[in-house]
Amino acid sequence: MVKVLLVLIAYLSFLVVSGHAIDSPQYTVVHSQSDFQIRLYRQSSWMSATVHGTSFNKSTKDAFHRLYKYIHGANLNSSQFAITAPVLTSVTPSALGSEYTVRFFFSPKYEESPPQPYPELNLQFDKWRSHCVAVRVFPGFAKDDTISKEIKALETSLDDYLFGKSAVLEEKNSYTIAQYNASYHPTGRVNEVWLNISGLTAEGCPSYGGKY
Ligand SMILES: *[C@@H]1O[C@H](CO)[C@@H](O)[C@H](O)[C@H]1NC(C)=O
Ligand SMILES: *[C@@H]1O[C@H](CO)[C@@H](O)[C@H](O)[C@H]1NC(C)=O
Ligand SMILES: *[C@@H]1O[C@H](CO)[C@@H](O)[C@H](O)[C@H]1NC(C)=O
Ligand SMILES: *[C@@H]1O[C@H](CO)[C@@H](O)[C@H](O)[C@H]1NC(C)=O
């Protein structure tokens, strides 16, 4: 556990010290108010690892450890990847605990022929189509209790904003946490909670009719 934590810290701290151009998914802001934003993300590709668990930080660390190996050569091309941001954790509650899917953003440079992961890492390559995400920024450490507070606050903001509009919150039950900073930074941390939204026509959000 300590080793896995150090690996995550090493990765996230590299994000911070290497101040130059880190690849991130591209988006435009289509709506903004003080408590949340709606972003239209372009198509993006991600390498993902899923674990079943009950703790956000433990599950994120465990899944990230598998991605870390891939990024550092545990793939059939022995490719090493430049770091990217953010690291996402999508949480879907299930009967016992939750499914935690942690994602590493795949630079468009590689997405046409992503090197195959070692099979034992059990990773999946996900291509996301262009879509809208409601985003609430929160400081501090992303932990199970802070996360549930933030997600509720975002849902409340969206209830007001979406009232009378034909938009659809894509998944009522699952949400995504985006992390940008090294674990050792106690202050100045930036995290986000994301919820997929479709059908906000005036804002230019694609409508997928729930078919993902
Ligand atoms: C999760 O993080 C909190 C604080 O960052 C820590 O107190 C707790 O022990 C961690 N839990 C696990 C399972 O790592
Ligand atoms: C990985 O190797 C395969 C087969 O040799 C090759 O087709 C592919 O282009 C390589 N991908 C990268 C990103 O180097
Ligand atoms: C959000 O939208 C993307 C793009 O269509 C999709 O791949 C993803 O599964 C959706 N759900 C979550 C929780 O991110
Ligand atoms: C955390 O990440 C955000 C987004 O990349 C950045 O603006 C901020 O300066 C970082 N905070 C610290 C303490 O490095």
mmCIF file of C-alpha atoms and ligand atoms in Angstrom:
data_model
loop_
_atom_site.group_PDB
_atom_site.id
_atom_site.type_symbol
_atom_site.label_atom_id
_atom_site.label_comp_id
_atom_site.label_asym_id
_atom_site.label_seq_id
_atom_site.Cartn_x
_atom_site.Cartn_y
_atom_site.Cartn_z
ATOM 1 C CA MET A 1 0.000 0.000 0.000
ATOM 2 C CA VAL A 2 2.762 2.433 0.935
ATOM 3 C CA LYS A 3 4.576 1.609 -2.292
ATOM 4 C CA VAL A 4 1.471 2.197 -4.374
ATOM 5 C CA LEU A 5 0.894 5.509 -2.618
ATOM 6 C CA LEU A 6 4.452 6.604 -3.337
ATOM 7 C CA VAL A 7 3.992 5.719 -6.969
ATOM 8 C CA LEU A 8 0.882 7.855 -7.183
ATOM 9 C CA ILE A 9 2.647 10.703 -5.397
ATOM 10 C CA ALA A 10 5.624 10.416 -7.734
ATOM 11 C CA TYR A 11 3.373 10.537 -10.755
ATOM 12 C CA LEU A 12 1.256 13.428 -9.565
ATOM 13 C CA SER A 13 4.255 15.408 -8.353
ATOM 14 C CA PHE A 14 5.851 15.061 -11.765
ATOM 15 C CA LEU A 15 2.700 16.647 -13.153
ATOM 16 C CA VAL A 16 3.362 19.655 -10.971
ATOM 17 C CA VAL A 17 7.130 20.158 -11.287
ATOM 18 C CA SER A 18 7.425 19.679 -15.018
ATOM 19 C CA GLY A 19 5.683 22.966 -15.716
ATOM 20 C CA HIS A 20 5.575 22.554 -19.492
ATOM 21 C CA ALA A 21 2.838 21.386 -21.825
ATOM 22 C CA ILE A 22 1.108 18.411 -20.305
ATOM 23 C CA ASP A 23 -1.465 16.863 -22.607
ATOM 24 C CA SER A 24 -5.023 17.260 -21.350
ATOM 25 C CA PRO A 25 -8.379 16.647 -22.968
ATOM 26 C CA GLN A 26 -9.520 19.701 -24.917
ATOM 27 C CA TYR A 27 -12.753 21.496 -24.145
ATOM 28 C CA THR A 28 -14.659 24.740 -24.497
ATOM 29 C CA VAL A 29 -16.734 26.278 -21.706
ATOM 30 C CA VAL A 30 -20.356 26.549 -22.886
ATOM 31 C CA HIS A 31 -21.855 27.802 -19.623
ATOM 32 C CA SER A 32 -20.291 29.247 -16.492
ATOM 33 C CA GLN A 33 -21.599 30.430 -13.150
ATOM 34 C CA SER A 34 -20.008 30.745 -9.733
ATOM 35 C CA ASP A 35 -20.846 27.231 -8.496
ATOM 36 C CA PHE A 36 -20.353 25.184 -11.682
ATOM 37 C CA GLN A 37 -19.408 25.120 -15.362
ATOM 38 C CA ILE A 38 -20.570 23.173 -18.356
ATOM 39 C CA ARG A 39 -17.775 22.111 -20.700
ATOM 40 C CA LEU A 40 -17.982 20.598 -24.136
ATOM 41 C CA TYR A 41 -15.108 18.116 -24.366
ATOM 42 C CA ARG A 42 -13.772 17.000 -27.712
ATOM 43 C CA GLN A 43 -13.406 13.339 -28.474
ATOM 44 C CA SER A 44 -10.806 11.818 -26.143
ATOM 45 C CA SER A 45 -9.099 8.503 -25.470
ATOM 46 C CA TRP A 46 -8.288 6.960 -22.117
ATOM 47 C CA MET A 47 -6.609 3.855 -20.744
ATOM 48 C CA SER A 48 -8.609 2.574 -17.817
ATOM 49 C CA ALA A 49 -8.382 0.157 -14.895
ATOM 50 C CA THR A 50 -11.393 -0.905 -12.860
ATOM 51 C CA VAL A 51 -11.518 -2.211 -9.302
ATOM 52 C CA HIS A 52 -14.401 -3.138 -7.086
ATOM 53 C CA GLY A 53 -14.105 -1.625 -3.622
ATOM 54 C CA THR A 54 -15.529 0.466 -0.839
ATOM 55 C CA SER A 55 -12.950 3.274 -0.472
ATOM 56 C CA PHE A 56 -12.306 5.995 -3.031
ATOM 57 C CA ASN A 57 -8.647 6.537 -2.164
ATOM 58 C CA LYS A 58 -7.749 2.871 -1.783
ATOM 59 C CA SER A 59 -9.503 1.913 -5.017
ATOM 60 C CA THR A 60 -8.004 4.853 -6.892
ATOM 61 C CA LYS A 61 -4.500 3.913 -5.722
ATOM 62 C CA ASP A 62 -4.933 0.233 -6.579
ATOM 63 C CA ALA A 63 -6.285 0.904 -10.055
ATOM 64 C CA PHE A 64 -3.777 3.654 -10.742
ATOM 65 C CA HIS A 65 -0.938 1.292 -9.897
ATOM 66 C CA ARG A 66 -1.890 -0.888 -12.889
ATOM 67 C CA LEU A 67 -2.018 2.158 -15.176
ATOM 68 C CA TYR A 68 1.340 3.312 -13.858
ATOM 69 C CA LYS A 69 2.931 0.034 -14.959
ATOM 70 C CA TYR A 70 1.435 0.420 -18.418
ATOM 71 C CA ILE A 71 2.664 4.012 -18.718
ATOM 72 C CA HIS A 72 6.155 2.834 -17.760
ATOM 73 C CA GLY A 73 6.501 0.089 -20.328
ATOM 74 C CA ALA A 74 4.233 -2.816 -19.351
ATOM 75 C CA ASN A 75 2.832 -2.943 -22.885
ATOM 76 C CA LEU A 76 3.642 -4.993 -25.960
ATOM 77 C CA ASN A 77 5.586 -2.114 -27.554
ATOM 78 C CA SER A 78 7.512 -1.390 -24.325
ATOM 79 C CA SER A 79 6.416 2.201 -24.863
ATOM 80 C CA GLN A 80 6.847 4.835 -22.181
ATOM 81 C CA PHE A 81 4.273 7.582 -22.107
ATOM 82 C CA ALA A 82 4.542 11.243 -21.269
ATOM 83 C CA ILE A 83 2.430 12.138 -18.302
ATOM 84 C CA THR A 84 -0.990 13.720 -18.825
ATOM 85 C CA ALA A 85 -3.671 15.276 -16.611
ATOM 86 C CA PRO A 86 -6.131 14.924 -15.034
ATOM 87 C CA VAL A 87 -6.395 11.438 -13.555
ATOM 88 C CA LEU A 88 -10.077 10.477 -13.478
ATOM 89 C CA THR A 89 -11.909 8.132 -11.146
ATOM 90 C CA SER A 90 -15.448 7.224 -12.221
ATOM 91 C CA VAL A 91 -17.533 5.817 -9.389
ATOM 92 C CA THR A 92 -20.585 3.626 -9.950
ATOM 93 C CA PRO A 93 -22.293 2.329 -6.815
ATOM 94 C CA SER A 94 -23.343 -1.317 -6.909
ATOM 95 C CA ALA A 95 -24.963 -3.733 -4.477
ATOM 96 C CA LEU A 96 -21.803 -4.269 -2.421
ATOM 97 C CA GLY A 97 -19.444 -1.308 -2.589
ATOM 98 C CA SER A 98 -18.730 0.474 -5.876
ATOM 99 C CA GLU A 99 -16.964 0.081 -9.194
ATOM 100 C CA TYR A 100 -14.039 2.505 -9.467
ATOM 101 C CA THR A 101 -12.671 3.089 -12.956
ATOM 102 C CA VAL A 102 -9.461 5.100 -13.014
ATOM 103 C CA ARG A 103 -8.410 6.685 -16.315
ATOM 104 C CA PHE A 104 -5.196 8.000 -17.780
ATOM 105 C CA PHE A 105 -5.663 10.477 -20.649
ATOM 106 C CA PHE A 106 -4.177 9.182 -23.871
ATOM 107 C CA SER A 107 -2.474 11.813 -25.966
ATOM 108 C CA PRO A 108 -4.006 12.018 -29.474
ATOM 109 C CA LYS A 109 -0.494 11.196 -30.782
ATOM 110 C CA TYR A 110 -0.970 7.565 -29.741
ATOM 111 C CA GLU A 111 -4.671 6.974 -29.949
ATOM 112 C CA GLU A 112 -4.696 5.456 -33.456
ATOM 113 C CA SER A 113 -2.516 2.510 -32.445
ATOM 114 C CA PRO A 114 -2.419 2.292 -28.650
ATOM 115 C CA PRO A 115 0.170 -0.252 -27.523
ATOM 116 C CA GLN A 116 -1.532 -3.334 -26.081
ATOM 117 C CA PRO A 117 -1.247 -3.555 -22.291
ATOM 118 C CA TYR A 118 0.171 -6.699 -20.713
ATOM 119 C CA PRO A 119 -2.956 -8.880 -20.393
ATOM 120 C CA GLU A 120 -2.481 -9.424 -16.654
ATOM 121 C CA LEU A 121 -2.927 -5.687 -16.051
ATOM 122 C CA ASN A 122 -6.504 -6.063 -17.267
ATOM 123 C CA LEU A 123 -6.709 -2.577 -18.747
ATOM 124 C CA GLN A 124 -9.191 -1.240 -21.220
ATOM 125 C CA PHE A 125 -8.816 1.389 -23.924
ATOM 126 C CA ASP A 126 -11.833 3.745 -23.962
ATOM 127 C CA LYS A 127 -12.687 6.201 -26.692
ATOM 128 C CA TRP A 128 -15.056 8.937 -25.556
ATOM 129 C CA ARG A 129 -17.083 10.824 -28.088
ATOM 130 C CA SER A 130 -17.458 14.570 -27.848
ATOM 131 C CA HIS A 131 -19.820 15.297 -24.957
ATOM 132 C CA CYS A 132 -20.789 17.839 -22.308
ATOM 133 C CA VAL A 133 -19.815 17.604 -18.660
ATOM 134 C CA ALA A 134 -21.065 19.650 -15.718
ATOM 135 C CA VAL A 135 -18.061 20.475 -13.541
ATOM 136 C CA ARG A 136 -17.797 21.626 -9.928
ATOM 137 C CA VAL A 137 -14.339 22.524 -8.635
ATOM 138 C CA PHE A 138 -13.400 21.728 -5.033
ATOM 139 C CA PRO A 139 -10.235 22.196 -2.983
ATOM 140 C CA GLY A 140 -8.483 19.914 -0.523
ATOM 141 C CA PHE A 141 -8.121 16.155 -0.687
ATOM 142 C CA ALA A 142 -10.690 14.127 -2.592
ATOM 143 C CA LYS A 143 -12.015 11.652 -0.016
ATOM 144 C CA ASP A 144 -15.195 9.642 0.192
ATOM 145 C CA ASP A 145 -16.961 12.109 2.519
ATOM 146 C CA THR A 146 -15.891 15.304 0.717
ATOM 147 C CA ILE A 147 -16.803 13.748 -2.611
ATOM 148 C CA SER A 148 -20.360 12.938 -1.597
ATOM 149 C CA LYS A 149 -20.832 16.486 -0.336
ATOM 150 C CA GLU A 150 -19.533 17.959 -3.604
ATOM 151 C CA ILE A 151 -21.612 15.699 -5.802
ATOM 152 C CA LYS A 152 -24.766 16.646 -3.901
ATOM 153 C CA ALA A 153 -23.923 20.347 -4.268
ATOM 154 C CA LEU A 154 -23.431 19.916 -8.032
ATOM 155 C CA GLU A 155 -26.711 18.026 -8.336
ATOM 156 C CA THR A 156 -28.522 20.812 -6.476
ATOM 157 C CA SER A 157 -27.022 23.495 -8.761
ATOM 158 C CA LEU A 158 -27.974 21.459 -11.818
ATOM 159 C CA ASP A 159 -31.533 20.874 -10.637
ATOM 160 C CA ASP A 160 -32.009 24.641 -10.606
ATOM 161 C CA TYR A 161 -30.174 25.290 -13.855
ATOM 162 C CA LEU A 162 -31.785 22.463 -15.829
ATOM 163 C CA PHE A 163 -35.332 23.131 -14.599
ATOM 164 C CA GLY A 164 -37.611 23.449 -17.638
ATOM 165 C CA LYS A 165 -34.815 22.489 -20.055
ATOM 166 C CA SER A 166 -34.813 19.254 -22.014
ATOM 167 C CA ALA A 167 -31.291 18.265 -20.986
ATOM 168 C CA VAL A 168 -30.560 14.839 -19.608
ATOM 169 C CA LEU A 169 -28.185 13.976 -16.826
ATOM 170 C CA GLU A 170 -26.663 10.888 -18.379
ATOM 171 C CA GLU A 171 -26.160 8.811 -15.303
ATOM 172 C CA LYS A 172 -28.055 9.467 -12.118
ATOM 173 C CA ASN A 173 -25.896 7.162 -10.102
ATOM 174 C CA SER A 174 -22.354 7.480 -11.322
ATOM 175 C CA TYR A 175 -19.977 10.415 -11.340
ATOM 176 C CA THR A 176 -16.344 11.160 -12.044
ATOM 177 C CA ILE A 177 -13.656 12.794 -9.909
ATOM 178 C CA ALA A 178 -10.794 14.579 -11.703
ATOM 179 C CA GLN A 179 -7.543 15.077 -9.749
ATOM 180 C CA TYR A 180 -4.795 17.462 -10.818
ATOM 181 C CA ASN A 181 -2.272 17.713 -7.953
ATOM 182 C CA ALA A 182 0.396 15.796 -6.091
ATOM 183 C CA SER A 183 -0.672 14.170 -2.818
ATOM 184 C CA TYR A 184 1.953 16.099 -0.833
ATOM 185 C CA HIS A 185 0.445 19.519 -1.583
ATOM 186 C CA PRO A 186 -1.739 20.298 1.440
ATOM 187 C CA THR A 187 -2.996 23.577 -0.023
ATOM 188 C CA GLY A 188 -3.829 24.988 -3.417
ATOM 189 C CA ARG A 189 -5.270 21.671 -4.559
ATOM 190 C CA VAL A 190 -7.698 21.503 -7.458
ATOM 191 C CA ASN A 191 -10.171 18.676 -7.955
ATOM 192 C CA GLU A 192 -13.385 18.471 -9.903
ATOM 193 C CA VAL A 193 -16.536 16.428 -9.867
ATOM 194 C CA TRP A 194 -17.951 15.691 -13.336
ATOM 195 C CA LEU A 195 -21.421 14.670 -14.468
ATOM 196 C CA ASN A 196 -22.216 13.875 -18.122
ATOM 197 C CA ILE A 197 -24.993 15.973 -19.625
ATOM 198 C CA SER A 198 -26.582 15.697 -23.036
ATOM 199 C CA GLY A 199 -29.184 17.605 -24.998
ATOM 200 C CA LEU A 200 -28.481 21.198 -23.934
ATOM 201 C CA THR A 201 -29.114 22.310 -27.512
ATOM 202 C CA ALA A 202 -28.586 26.046 -27.027
ATOM 203 C CA GLU A 203 -25.190 25.361 -25.440
ATOM 204 C CA GLY A 204 -24.169 23.011 -28.255
ATOM 205 C CA CYS A 205 -24.166 19.832 -26.187
ATOM 206 C CA PRO A 206 -24.640 16.691 -28.288
ATOM 207 C CA SER A 207 -27.728 14.621 -27.603
ATOM 208 C CA TYR A 208 -27.146 10.901 -27.487
ATOM 209 C CA GLY A 209 -30.553 9.823 -26.218
ATOM 210 C CA GLY A 210 -28.965 7.754 -23.496
ATOM 211 C CA LYS A 211 -27.230 5.513 -26.039
ATOM 212 C CA TYR A 212 -23.611 5.313 -24.980
HETATM 213 C C1 LIG B 1 -7.875 7.851 2.590
HETATM 214 O O1 LIG B 1 -7.300 9.145 2.815
HETATM 215 C C2 LIG B 1 -7.459 9.653 4.118
HETATM 216 C C3 LIG B 1 -6.853 11.039 4.182
HETATM 217 O O2 LIG B 1 -6.234 11.431 3.015
HETATM 218 C C4 LIG B 1 -6.798 8.736 5.131
HETATM 219 O O3 LIG B 1 -7.035 9.227 6.409
HETATM 220 C C5 LIG B 1 -7.366 7.354 4.974
HETATM 221 O O4 LIG B 1 -6.664 6.471 5.824
HETATM 222 C C6 LIG B 1 -7.238 6.858 3.549
HETATM 223 N N1 LIG B 1 -7.856 5.559 3.426
HETATM 224 C C7 LIG B 1 -7.306 4.548 2.742
HETATM 225 C C8 LIG B 1 -8.078 3.287 2.699
HETATM 226 O O5 LIG B 1 -6.245 4.659 2.172
HETATM 227 C C1 LIG B 2 3.030 -0.985 -31.479
HETATM 228 O O1 LIG B 2 3.456 -2.117 -32.228
HETATM 229 C C2 LIG B 2 2.595 -2.448 -33.307
HETATM 230 C C3 LIG B 2 3.066 -3.771 -33.896
HETATM 231 O O2 LIG B 2 4.452 -3.800 -34.039
HETATM 232 C C4 LIG B 2 2.636 -1.292 -34.322
HETATM 233 O O3 LIG B 2 1.764 -1.584 -35.396
HETATM 234 C C5 LIG B 2 2.155 -0.036 -33.630
HETATM 235 O O4 LIG B 2 2.267 1.059 -34.504
HETATM 236 C C6 LIG B 2 2.987 0.242 -32.394
HETATM 237 N N1 LIG B 2 2.384 1.364 -31.685
HETATM 238 C C7 LIG B 2 3.100 2.355 -31.201
HETATM 239 C C8 LIG B 2 2.346 3.446 -30.495
HETATM 240 O O5 LIG B 2 4.323 2.436 -31.293
HETATM 241 C C1 LIG B 3 -19.689 10.000 -19.966
HETATM 242 O O1 LIG B 3 -19.640 10.193 -21.370
HETATM 243 C C2 LIG B 3 -18.629 9.484 -22.058
HETATM 244 C C3 LIG B 3 -18.632 9.881 -23.516
HETATM 245 O O2 LIG B 3 -19.759 9.450 -24.183
HETATM 246 C C4 LIG B 3 -18.823 8.010 -21.816
HETATM 247 O O3 LIG B 3 -17.861 7.253 -22.487
HETATM 248 C C5 LIG B 3 -18.767 7.728 -20.318
HETATM 249 O O4 LIG B 3 -18.954 6.359 -20.056
HETATM 250 C C6 LIG B 3 -19.855 8.530 -19.622
HETATM 251 N N1 LIG B 3 -19.933 8.236 -18.208
HETATM 252 C C7 LIG B 3 -19.054 8.552 -17.252
HETATM 253 C C8 LIG B 3 -19.378 8.135 -15.869
HETATM 254 O O5 LIG B 3 -18.046 9.152 -17.461
HETATM 255 C C1 LIG B 4 -3.003 22.043 -8.826
HETATM 256 O O1 LIG B 4 -3.368 21.861 -10.191
HETATM 257 C C2 LIG B 4 -3.997 22.986 -10.767
HETATM 258 C C3 LIG B 4 -4.476 22.595 -12.163
HETATM 259 O O2 LIG B 4 -3.447 22.082 -12.938
HETATM 260 C C4 LIG B 4 -3.008 24.159 -10.777
HETATM 261 O O3 LIG B 4 -3.625 25.296 -11.330
HETATM 262 C C5 LIG B 4 -2.565 24.429 -9.330
HETATM 263 O O4 LIG B 4 -1.581 25.437 -9.330
HETATM 264 C C6 LIG B 4 -2.002 23.172 -8.709
HETATM 265 N N1 LIG B 4 -1.722 23.409 -7.286
HETATM 266 C C7 LIG B 4 -0.525 23.176 -6.717
HETATM 267 C C8 LIG B 4 -0.408 23.425 -5.244
HETATM 268 O O5 LIG B 4 0.413 22.771 -7.368
#
